[in-house]
Short mmCIF file of C-alpha atoms in Angstrom, two decimals:
data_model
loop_
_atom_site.label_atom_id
_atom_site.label_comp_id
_atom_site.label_asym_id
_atom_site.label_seq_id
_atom_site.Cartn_x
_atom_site.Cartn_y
_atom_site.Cartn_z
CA UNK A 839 98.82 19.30 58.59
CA UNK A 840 97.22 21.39 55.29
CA UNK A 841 96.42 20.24 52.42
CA UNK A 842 97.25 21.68 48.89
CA UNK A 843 95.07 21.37 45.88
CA UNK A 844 97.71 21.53 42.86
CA UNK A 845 96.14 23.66 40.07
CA UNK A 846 94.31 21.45 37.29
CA UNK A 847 93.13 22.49 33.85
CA UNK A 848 89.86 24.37 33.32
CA UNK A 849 88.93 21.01 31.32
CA UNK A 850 86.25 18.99 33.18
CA UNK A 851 84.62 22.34 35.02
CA UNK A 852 83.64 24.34 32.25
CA UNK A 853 79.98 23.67 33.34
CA UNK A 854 79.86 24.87 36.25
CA UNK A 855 82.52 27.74 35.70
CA UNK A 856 79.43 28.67 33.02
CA UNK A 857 76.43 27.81 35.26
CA UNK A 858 78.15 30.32 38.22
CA UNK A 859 78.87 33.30 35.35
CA UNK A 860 75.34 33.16 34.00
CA UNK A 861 74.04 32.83 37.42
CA UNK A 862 75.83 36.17 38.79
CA UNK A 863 75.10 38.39 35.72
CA UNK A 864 71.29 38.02 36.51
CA UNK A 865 71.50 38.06 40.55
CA UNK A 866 70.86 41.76 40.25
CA UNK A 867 69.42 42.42 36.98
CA UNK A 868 65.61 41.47 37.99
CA UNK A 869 66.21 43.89 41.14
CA UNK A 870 67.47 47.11 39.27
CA UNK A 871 65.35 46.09 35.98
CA UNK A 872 62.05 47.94 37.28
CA UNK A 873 62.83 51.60 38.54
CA UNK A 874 63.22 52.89 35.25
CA UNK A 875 60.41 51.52 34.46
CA UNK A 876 58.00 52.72 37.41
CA UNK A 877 57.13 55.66 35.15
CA UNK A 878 54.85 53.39 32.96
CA UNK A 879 54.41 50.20 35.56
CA UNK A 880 53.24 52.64 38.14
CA UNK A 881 50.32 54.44 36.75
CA UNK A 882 49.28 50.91 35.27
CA UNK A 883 49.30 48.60 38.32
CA UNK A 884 48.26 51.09 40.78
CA UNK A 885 51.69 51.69 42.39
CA UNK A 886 51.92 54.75 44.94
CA UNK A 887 54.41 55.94 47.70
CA UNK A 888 53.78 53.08 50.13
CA UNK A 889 53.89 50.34 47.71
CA UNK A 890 57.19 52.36 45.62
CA UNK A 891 58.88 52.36 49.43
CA UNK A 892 57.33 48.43 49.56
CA UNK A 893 59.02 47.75 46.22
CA UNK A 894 62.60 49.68 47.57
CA UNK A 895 62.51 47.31 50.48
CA UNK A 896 61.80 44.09 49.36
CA UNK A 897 65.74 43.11 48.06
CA UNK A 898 67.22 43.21 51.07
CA UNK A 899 64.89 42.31 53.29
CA UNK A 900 63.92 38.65 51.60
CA UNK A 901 67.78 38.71 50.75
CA UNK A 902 67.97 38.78 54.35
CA UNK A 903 65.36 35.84 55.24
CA UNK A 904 67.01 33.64 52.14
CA UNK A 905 70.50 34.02 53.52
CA UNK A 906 69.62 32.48 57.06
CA UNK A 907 67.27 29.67 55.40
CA UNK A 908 69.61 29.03 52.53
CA UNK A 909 72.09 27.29 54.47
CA UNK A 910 69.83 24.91 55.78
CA UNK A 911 68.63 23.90 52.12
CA UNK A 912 72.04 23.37 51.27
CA UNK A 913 73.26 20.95 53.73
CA UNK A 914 69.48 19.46 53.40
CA UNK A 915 69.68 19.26 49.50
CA UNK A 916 73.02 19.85 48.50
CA UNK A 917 74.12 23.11 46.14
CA UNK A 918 73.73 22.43 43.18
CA UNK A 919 69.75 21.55 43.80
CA UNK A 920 69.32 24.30 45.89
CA UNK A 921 70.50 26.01 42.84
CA UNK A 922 67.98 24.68 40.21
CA UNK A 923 65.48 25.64 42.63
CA UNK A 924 66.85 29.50 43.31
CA UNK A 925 66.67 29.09 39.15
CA UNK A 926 63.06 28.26 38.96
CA UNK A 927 61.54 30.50 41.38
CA UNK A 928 63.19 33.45 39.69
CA UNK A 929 62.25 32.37 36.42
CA UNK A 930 58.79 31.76 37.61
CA UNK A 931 58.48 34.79 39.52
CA UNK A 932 59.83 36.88 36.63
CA UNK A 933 57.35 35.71 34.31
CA UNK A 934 54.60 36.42 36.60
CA UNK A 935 54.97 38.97 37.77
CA UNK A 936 55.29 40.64 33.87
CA UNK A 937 51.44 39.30 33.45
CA UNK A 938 49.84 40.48 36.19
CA UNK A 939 47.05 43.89 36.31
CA UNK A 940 47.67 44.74 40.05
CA UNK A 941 50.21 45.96 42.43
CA UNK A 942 50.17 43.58 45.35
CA UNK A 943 50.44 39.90 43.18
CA UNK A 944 53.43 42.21 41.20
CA UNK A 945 54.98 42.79 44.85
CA UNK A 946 54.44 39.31 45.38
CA UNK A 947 55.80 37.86 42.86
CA UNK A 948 58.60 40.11 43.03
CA UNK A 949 59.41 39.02 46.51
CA UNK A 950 59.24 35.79 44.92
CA UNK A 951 61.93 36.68 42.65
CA UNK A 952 64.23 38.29 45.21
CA UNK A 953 63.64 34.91 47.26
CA UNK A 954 65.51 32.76 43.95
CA UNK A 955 68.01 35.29 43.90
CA UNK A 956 68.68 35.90 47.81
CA UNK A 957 69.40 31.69 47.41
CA UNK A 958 71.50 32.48 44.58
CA UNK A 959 73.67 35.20 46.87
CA UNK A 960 74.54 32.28 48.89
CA UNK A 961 74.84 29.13 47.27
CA UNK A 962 77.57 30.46 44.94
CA UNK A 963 80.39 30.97 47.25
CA UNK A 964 79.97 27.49 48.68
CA UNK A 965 80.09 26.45 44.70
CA UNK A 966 83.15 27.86 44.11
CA UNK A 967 85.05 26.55 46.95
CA UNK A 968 83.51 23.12 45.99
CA UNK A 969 84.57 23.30 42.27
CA UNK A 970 87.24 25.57 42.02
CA UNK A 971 89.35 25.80 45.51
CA UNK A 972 92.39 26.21 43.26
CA UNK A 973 91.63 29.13 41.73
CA UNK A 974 89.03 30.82 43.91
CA UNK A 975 90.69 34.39 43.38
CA UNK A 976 89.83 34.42 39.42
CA UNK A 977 86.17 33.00 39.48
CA UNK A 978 85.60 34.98 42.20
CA UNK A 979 86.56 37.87 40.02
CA UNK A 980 84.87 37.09 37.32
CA UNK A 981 81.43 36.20 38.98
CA UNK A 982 81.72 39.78 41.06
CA UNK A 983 82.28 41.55 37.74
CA UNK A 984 79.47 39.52 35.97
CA UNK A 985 76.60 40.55 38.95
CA UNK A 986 78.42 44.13 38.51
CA UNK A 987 77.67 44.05 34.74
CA UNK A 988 74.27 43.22 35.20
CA UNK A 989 73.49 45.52 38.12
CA UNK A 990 74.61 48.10 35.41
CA UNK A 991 73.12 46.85 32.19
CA UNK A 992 69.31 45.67 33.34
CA UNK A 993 68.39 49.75 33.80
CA UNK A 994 70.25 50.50 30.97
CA UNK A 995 68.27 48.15 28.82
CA UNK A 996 65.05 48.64 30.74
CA UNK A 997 63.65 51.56 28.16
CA UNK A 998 64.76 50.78 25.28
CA UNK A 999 63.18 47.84 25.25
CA UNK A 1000 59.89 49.06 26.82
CA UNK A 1001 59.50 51.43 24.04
CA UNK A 1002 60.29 48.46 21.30
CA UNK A 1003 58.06 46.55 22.71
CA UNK A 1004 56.49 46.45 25.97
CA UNK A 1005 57.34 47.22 29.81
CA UNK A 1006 55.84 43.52 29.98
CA UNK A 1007 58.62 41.89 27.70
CA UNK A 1008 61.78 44.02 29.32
CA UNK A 1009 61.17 42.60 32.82
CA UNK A 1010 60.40 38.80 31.35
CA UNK A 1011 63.56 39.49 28.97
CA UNK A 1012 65.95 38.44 32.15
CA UNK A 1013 64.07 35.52 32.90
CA UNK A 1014 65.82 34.17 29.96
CA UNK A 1015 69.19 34.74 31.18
CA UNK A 1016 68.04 32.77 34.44
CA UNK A 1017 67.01 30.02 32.57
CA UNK A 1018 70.00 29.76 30.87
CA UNK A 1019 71.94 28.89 33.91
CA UNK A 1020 70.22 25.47 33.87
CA UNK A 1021 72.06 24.68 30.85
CA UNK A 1022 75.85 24.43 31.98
CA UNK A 1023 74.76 22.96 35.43
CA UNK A 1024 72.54 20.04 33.63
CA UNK A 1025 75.61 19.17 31.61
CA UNK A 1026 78.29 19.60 34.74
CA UNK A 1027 75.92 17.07 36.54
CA UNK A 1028 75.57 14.91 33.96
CA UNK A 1029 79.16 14.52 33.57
CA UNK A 1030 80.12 13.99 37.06
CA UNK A 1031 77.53 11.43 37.60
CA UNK A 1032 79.15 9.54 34.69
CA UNK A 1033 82.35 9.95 36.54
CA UNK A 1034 80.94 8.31 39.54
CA UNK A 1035 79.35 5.83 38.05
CA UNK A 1036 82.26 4.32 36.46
CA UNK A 1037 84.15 5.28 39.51
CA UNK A 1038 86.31 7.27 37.25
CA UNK A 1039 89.08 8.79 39.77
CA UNK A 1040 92.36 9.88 36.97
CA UNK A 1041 90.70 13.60 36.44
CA UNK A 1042 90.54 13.77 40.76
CA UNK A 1043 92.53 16.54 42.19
CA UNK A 1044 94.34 14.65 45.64
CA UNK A 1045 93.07 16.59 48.15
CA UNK A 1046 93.89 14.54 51.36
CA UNK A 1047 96.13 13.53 53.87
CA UNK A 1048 95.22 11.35 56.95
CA UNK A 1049 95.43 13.42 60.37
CA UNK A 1050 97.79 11.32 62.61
CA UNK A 1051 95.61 9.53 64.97
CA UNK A 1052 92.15 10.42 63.46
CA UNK A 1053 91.52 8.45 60.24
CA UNK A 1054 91.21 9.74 56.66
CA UNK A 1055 90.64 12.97 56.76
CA UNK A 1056 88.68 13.12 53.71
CA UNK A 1057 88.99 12.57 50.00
CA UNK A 1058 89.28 14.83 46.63
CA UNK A 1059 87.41 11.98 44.57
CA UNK A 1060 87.29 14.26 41.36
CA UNK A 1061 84.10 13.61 39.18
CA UNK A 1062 84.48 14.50 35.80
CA UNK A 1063 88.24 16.09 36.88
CA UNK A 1064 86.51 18.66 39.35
CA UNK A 1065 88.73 19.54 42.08
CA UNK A 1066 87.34 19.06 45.10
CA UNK A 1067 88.53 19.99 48.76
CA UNK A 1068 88.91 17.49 51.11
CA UNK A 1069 85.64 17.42 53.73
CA UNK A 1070 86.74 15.48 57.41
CA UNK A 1071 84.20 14.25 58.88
CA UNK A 1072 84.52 16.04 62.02
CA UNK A 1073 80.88 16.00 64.13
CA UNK A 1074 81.11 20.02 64.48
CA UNK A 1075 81.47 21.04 60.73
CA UNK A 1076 77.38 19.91 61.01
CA UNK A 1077 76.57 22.27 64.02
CA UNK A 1078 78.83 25.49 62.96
CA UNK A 1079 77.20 27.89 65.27
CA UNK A 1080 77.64 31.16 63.13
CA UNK A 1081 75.66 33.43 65.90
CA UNK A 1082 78.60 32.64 68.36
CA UNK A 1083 81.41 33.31 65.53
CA UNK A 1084 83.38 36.42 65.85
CA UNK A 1085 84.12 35.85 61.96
CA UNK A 1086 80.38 35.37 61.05
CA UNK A 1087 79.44 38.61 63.24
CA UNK A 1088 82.39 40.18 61.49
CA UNK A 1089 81.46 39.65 57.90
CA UNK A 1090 77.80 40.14 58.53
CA UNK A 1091 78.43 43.79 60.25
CA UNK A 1092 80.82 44.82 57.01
CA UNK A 1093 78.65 43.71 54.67
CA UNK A 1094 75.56 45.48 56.38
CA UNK A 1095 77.99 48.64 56.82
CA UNK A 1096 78.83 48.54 52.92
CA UNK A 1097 75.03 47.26 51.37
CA UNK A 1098 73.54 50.24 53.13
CA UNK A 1099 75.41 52.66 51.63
CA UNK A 1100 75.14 51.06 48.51
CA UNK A 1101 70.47 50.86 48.61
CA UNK A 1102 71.02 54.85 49.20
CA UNK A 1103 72.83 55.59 46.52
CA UNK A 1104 70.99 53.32 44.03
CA UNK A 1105 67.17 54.84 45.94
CA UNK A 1106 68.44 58.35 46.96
CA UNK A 1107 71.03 59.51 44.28
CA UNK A 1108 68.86 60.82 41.33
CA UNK A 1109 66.12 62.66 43.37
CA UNK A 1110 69.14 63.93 46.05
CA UNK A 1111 70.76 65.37 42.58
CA UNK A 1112 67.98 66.94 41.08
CA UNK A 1113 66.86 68.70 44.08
CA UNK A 1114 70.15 70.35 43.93
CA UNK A 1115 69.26 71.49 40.59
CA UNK A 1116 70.95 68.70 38.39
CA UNK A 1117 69.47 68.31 35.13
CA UNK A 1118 66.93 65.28 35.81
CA UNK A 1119 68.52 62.94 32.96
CA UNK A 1120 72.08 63.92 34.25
CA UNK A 1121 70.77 62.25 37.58
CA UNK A 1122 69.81 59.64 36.28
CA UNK A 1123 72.86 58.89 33.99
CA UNK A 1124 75.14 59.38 37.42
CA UNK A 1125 73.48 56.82 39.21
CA UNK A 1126 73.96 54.89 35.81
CA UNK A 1127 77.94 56.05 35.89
CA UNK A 1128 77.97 54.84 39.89
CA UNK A 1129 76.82 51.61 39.00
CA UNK A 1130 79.12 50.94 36.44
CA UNK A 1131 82.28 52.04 38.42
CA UNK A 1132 81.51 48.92 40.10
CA UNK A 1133 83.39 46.92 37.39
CA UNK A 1134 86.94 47.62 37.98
CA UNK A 1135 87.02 47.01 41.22
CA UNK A 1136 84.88 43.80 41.32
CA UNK A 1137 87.71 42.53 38.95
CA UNK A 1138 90.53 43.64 40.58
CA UNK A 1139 89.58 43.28 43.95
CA UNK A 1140 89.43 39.39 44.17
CA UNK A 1141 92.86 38.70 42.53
CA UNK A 1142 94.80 41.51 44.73
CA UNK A 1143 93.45 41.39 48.17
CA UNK A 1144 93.92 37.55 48.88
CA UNK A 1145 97.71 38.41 48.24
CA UNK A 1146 97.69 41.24 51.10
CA UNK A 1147 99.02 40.18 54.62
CA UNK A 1148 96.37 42.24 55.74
CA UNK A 1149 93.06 42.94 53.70
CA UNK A 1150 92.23 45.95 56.01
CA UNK A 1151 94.66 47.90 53.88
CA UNK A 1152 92.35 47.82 50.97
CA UNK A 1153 89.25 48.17 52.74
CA UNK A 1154 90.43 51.84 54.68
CA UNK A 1155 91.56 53.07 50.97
CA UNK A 1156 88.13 51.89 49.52
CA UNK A 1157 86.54 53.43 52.90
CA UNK A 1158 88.41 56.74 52.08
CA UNK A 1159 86.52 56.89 48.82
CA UNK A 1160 83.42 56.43 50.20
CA UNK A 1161 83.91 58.85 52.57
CA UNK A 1162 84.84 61.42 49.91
CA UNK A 1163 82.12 61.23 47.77
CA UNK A 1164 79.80 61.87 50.63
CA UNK A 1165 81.35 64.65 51.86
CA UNK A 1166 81.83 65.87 48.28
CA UNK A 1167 78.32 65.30 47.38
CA UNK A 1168 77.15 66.86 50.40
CA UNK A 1169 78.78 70.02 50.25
CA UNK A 1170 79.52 70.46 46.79
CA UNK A 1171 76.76 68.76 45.06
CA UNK A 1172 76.56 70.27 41.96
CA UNK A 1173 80.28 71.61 41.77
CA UNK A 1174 82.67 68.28 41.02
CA UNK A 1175 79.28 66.09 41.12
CA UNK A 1176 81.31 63.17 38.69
CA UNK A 1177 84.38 63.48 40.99
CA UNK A 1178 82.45 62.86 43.95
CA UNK A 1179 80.18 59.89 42.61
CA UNK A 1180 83.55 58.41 40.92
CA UNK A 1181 85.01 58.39 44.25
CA UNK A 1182 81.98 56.48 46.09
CA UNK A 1183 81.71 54.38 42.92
CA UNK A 1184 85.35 52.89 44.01
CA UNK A 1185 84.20 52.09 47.49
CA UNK A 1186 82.24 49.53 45.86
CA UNK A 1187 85.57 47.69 46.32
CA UNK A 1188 84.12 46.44 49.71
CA UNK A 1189 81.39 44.69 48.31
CA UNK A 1190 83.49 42.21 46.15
CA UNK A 1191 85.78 41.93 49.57
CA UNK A 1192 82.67 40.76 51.15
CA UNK A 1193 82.00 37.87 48.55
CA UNK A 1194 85.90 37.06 48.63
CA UNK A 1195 85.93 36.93 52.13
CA UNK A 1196 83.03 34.21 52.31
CA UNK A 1197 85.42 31.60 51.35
CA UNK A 1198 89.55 33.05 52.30
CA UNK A 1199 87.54 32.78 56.13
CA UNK A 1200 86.28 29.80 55.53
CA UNK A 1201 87.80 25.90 54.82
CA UNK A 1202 84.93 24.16 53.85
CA UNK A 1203 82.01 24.17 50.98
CA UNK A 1204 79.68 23.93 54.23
CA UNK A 1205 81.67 26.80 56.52
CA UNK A 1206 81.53 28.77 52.90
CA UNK A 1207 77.79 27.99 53.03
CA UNK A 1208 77.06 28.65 56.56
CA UNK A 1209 79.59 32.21 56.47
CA UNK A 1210 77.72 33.69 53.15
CA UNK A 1211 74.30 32.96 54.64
CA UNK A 1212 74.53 34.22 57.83
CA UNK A 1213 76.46 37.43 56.50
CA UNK A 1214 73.96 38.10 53.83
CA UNK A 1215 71.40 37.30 56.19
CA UNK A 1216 72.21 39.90 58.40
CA UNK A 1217 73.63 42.07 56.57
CA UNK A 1218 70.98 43.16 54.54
CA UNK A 1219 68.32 42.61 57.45
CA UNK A 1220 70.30 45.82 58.77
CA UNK A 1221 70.85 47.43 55.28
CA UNK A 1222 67.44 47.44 54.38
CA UNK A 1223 66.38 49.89 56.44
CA UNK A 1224 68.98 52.69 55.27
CA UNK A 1225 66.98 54.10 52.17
CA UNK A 1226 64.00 54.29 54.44
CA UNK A 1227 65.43 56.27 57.35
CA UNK A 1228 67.94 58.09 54.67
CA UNK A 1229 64.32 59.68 53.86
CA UNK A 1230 62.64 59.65 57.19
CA UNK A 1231 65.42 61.69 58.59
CA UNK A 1232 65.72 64.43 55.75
CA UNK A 1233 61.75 64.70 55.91
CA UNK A 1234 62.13 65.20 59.92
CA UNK A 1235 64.71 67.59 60.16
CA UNK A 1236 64.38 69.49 56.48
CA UNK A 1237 67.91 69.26 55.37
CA UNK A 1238 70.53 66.41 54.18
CA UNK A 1239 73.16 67.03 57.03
CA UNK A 1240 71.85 64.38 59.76
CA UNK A 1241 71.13 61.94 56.74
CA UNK A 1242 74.93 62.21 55.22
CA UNK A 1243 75.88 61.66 59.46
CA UNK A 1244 73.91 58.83 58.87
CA UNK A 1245 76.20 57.38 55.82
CA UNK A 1246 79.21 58.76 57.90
CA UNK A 1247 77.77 56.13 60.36
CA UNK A 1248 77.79 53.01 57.93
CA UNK A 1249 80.97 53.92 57.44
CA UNK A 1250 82.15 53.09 60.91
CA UNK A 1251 79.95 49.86 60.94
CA UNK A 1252 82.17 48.79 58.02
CA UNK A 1253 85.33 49.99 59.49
CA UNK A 1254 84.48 47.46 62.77
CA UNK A 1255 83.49 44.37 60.56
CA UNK A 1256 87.13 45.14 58.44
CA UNK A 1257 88.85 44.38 61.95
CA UNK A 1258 86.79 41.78 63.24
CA UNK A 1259 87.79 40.19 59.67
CA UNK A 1260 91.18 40.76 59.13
CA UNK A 1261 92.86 38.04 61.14
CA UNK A 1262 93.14 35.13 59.10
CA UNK A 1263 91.03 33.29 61.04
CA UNK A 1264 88.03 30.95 59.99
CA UNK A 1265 84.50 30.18 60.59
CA UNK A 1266 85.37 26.62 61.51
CA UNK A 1267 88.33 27.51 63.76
CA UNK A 1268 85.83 28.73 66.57
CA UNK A 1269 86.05 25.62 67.98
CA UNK A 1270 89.12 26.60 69.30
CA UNK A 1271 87.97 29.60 70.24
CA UNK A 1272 85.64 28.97 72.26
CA UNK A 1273 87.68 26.33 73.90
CA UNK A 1274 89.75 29.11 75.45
CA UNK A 1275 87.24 30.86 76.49
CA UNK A 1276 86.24 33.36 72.97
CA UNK A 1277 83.81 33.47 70.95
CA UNK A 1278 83.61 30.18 69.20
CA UNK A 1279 81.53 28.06 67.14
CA UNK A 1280 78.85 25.62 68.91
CA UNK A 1281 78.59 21.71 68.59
CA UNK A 1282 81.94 20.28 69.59
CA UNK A 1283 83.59 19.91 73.15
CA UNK A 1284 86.62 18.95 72.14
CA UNK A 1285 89.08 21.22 70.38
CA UNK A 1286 89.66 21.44 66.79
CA UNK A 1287 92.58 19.29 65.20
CA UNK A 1288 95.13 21.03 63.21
CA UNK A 1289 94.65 20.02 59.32
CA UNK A 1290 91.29 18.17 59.71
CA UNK A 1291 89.69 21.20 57.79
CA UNK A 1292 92.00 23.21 56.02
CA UNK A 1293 91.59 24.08 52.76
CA UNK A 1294 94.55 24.75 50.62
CA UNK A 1295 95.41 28.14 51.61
CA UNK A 1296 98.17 28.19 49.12
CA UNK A 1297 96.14 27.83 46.03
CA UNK A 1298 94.06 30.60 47.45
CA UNK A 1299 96.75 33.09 47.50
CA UNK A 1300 97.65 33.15 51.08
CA UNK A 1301 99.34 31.05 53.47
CA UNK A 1302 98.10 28.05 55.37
CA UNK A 1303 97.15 29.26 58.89
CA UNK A 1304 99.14 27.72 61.57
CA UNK A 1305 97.53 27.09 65.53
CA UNK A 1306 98.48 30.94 66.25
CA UNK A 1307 97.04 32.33 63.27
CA UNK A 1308 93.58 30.73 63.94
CA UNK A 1309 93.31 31.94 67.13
CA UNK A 1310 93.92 35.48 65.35
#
């Protein structure tokens, strides 16, 4: 049996629609906020190579320690607390970090930072499942398109406002759009605990069904008209193994194949460039231009690909583009340079596949949980150390050719996540899995019943998985 969430009006969500917008426009911005500034920061605080490389590494690598802890908080605390408190460290660690006189509490605090935002990464997919299962595909878009926009605008900003003012008040500026996220979420929460305290249930989006022979399967008790997906109570949703989950492994291994190209570009680009002989500023406007190719295909890519039979389509065209900007950029780099960084600009496409696919291979807020943290988790653990041996391998051989093999490499690390992916099989299906004897999910000895957990795969743009389907 699968359950369908009809479509309800935006009415009653607004808040959190808001509080998940705000939240993805500044994911990124504290990260890409400081290079341009390292010019001025750098003589001031003391910064040199080690600490510059310290500084490069730090995203990924507490991205990576935040995605396997965040999980935890979440079933602990619940999202929207673990939330708040991704909200307050960054703010805190933003405005830190913009008074101290030193290098090391500045890479402290900005580890702080990246901690609040590697939470963010992963409590927002589990959000959007949890308020809007209906209509996953278009806040899915627009949240991609929103961390896109500030990826691209923080460095773009950076300057400017340096030279107004002071490098001081352009890295504090974005603690302000952090803080702002508090806003929409105080007044979602409000709301729905008004809703449950008059035990308000018209606005509720039915959800459920009751699974012959096993007891209400769970309810869609709306608060404040949010439409919620039925949760079953089933004993192994709390132990979802994701280390024994061919999906997990699968998701983790494309998004570490993608983010690692991605940390090269954004570390390796302008200084690549301009030892070809680009004009310094032109570098530094392409990496700009790369960035901001990331748009279009952060919108697009969430309301196209859950309508594809099989999302592996998409990713081998966005794979192809990849593929021909490094090649281009290798061994034409100054000859077609914008044609080359357009056409790894599109492959950027994967990244917004990798947030989608956080919740079309999932069923639950706490599979969507458990998926994004152990994919980000890993993921970046293994992407973070791309920019560094990018470098270490040009320095040891003296040319760029075994360094592009290297991005030729990620490539196929992508390509084997894609497959492991594509089935339309979930995280909480494992069960089943390992039942026969695959790969499967830990914590349950009996075998998974059909429609305890499904989500509505209709309102997601794709069809509701029968027995054969979840098996892959």
């Amino acid at each position: 049996m699968s359950y369908f969430i009809p479509r309800k009006p935006w009415r009653g969500r607004i808040g959190a629609l808001l509080g998940i917008l705000i939240m993805a426009l500044s994911l990124r911005a504290a990260v890409s906020v400081v290079p341009p500034l390292l010019g001025t920061v750098g003589p001031e605080l003391g910064f040199d190579a080690a600490t510059t490389g310290a500084l490069a590494m730090l995203p990924p690598l507490v991205f990576a320690a935040a995605g396997l802890a965040t999980p935890v908080l979440i079933r602990w605390q619940g999202a929207e607390r673990v939330l708040t408190a991704a909200v307050l460290l960054a703010v805190a660690g933003q405005l830190g970090r913009a008074a101290v006189d030193s290098v090391w509490p500045f890479l402290g605090l900005s580890a702080v930072v990246m901690a609040g935002y590697g939470m963010g990464n992963v409590v927002l997919p589990p959000l959007v499942k949890k308020y809007f299962p209906d209509r996953m595909g278009v806040v899915t878009a627009g949240y991609v398109t929103l961390l896109a926009v500030g990826t691209a605008a923080s460095p773009q900003l950076a300057v400017p406002v340096a030279e107004l003012a002071d490098w001081r008040v352009s890295i504090a500026l974005w603690a302000s759009v952090s803080a702002l996220v508090l806003v929409p979420w105080a007044v979602q929460l409000l709301r729905d605990r008004k809703a449950r305290d008059a035990n308000d249930d018209g606005g509720a989006a039915s959800a459920g069904a009751v699974a012959a022979g096993a007891g209400p399967a769970g309810s869609a008790r709306g608060e404040g008209g949010t439409a919620r997906a039925a949760q079953a109570p089933v004993p192994y949703l709390q132990h979802l193994n994701p280390w024994r989950s061919r999906v997990a492994w699968g998701l983790a291994i494309f998004l570490a194949g993608n983010s690692a190209q991605t940390y090269v570009y954004f570390t390796w680009l302008p200084p690549y460039l301009t030892g070809q002989g680009v004009d310094p500023a032109a570098a530094g406007s392409a990496l700009a231009y790369f960035a901001i190719l990331g748009l279009p295909v952060s919108l697009l890519v969430p309301l196209l690909v859950p309508k594809m039979r099989n999302p592996i389509i998409a990713v081998v065209i966005f794979a192809a583009c990849w593929a021909c900007g490094h090649l281009g950029l290798y061994l034409s780099p100054t000859a077609g340079t914008w044609w080359w960084i357009t056409l790894a600009g599109l492959g950027q496409g994967t990244f917004a596949m990798a947030l989608l696919m956080m919740n079309l291979r999932s069923r639950t807020q706490h599979g969507a949980a458990v998926l994004a943290g152990f994919s980000q988790g890993i993921g970046y653990a293994g992407a973070g150390i791309a920019p560094l041996l990018f470098g270490v391998v040009q320095e040891a051989t003296g040319g760029w050719t075994a360094s592009f093999a290297m991005l030729g490499a990620c490539l196929l690390v992508l390509l084997v996540g894609a497959v492991m992916i594509n089935p339309r099989r979930c995280i909480e299906d494992g069960v089943e899995d390992s039942v026969e004897g695959g790969i499967g999910d830990d914590g349950a000895a009996a075998r998974s019943r059909p429609g305890e957990t499904e989500l509505p795969a209709r309102a997601e743009g794709r069809p509701s998985a029968s027995s054969g389907e979840r098996r892959g």
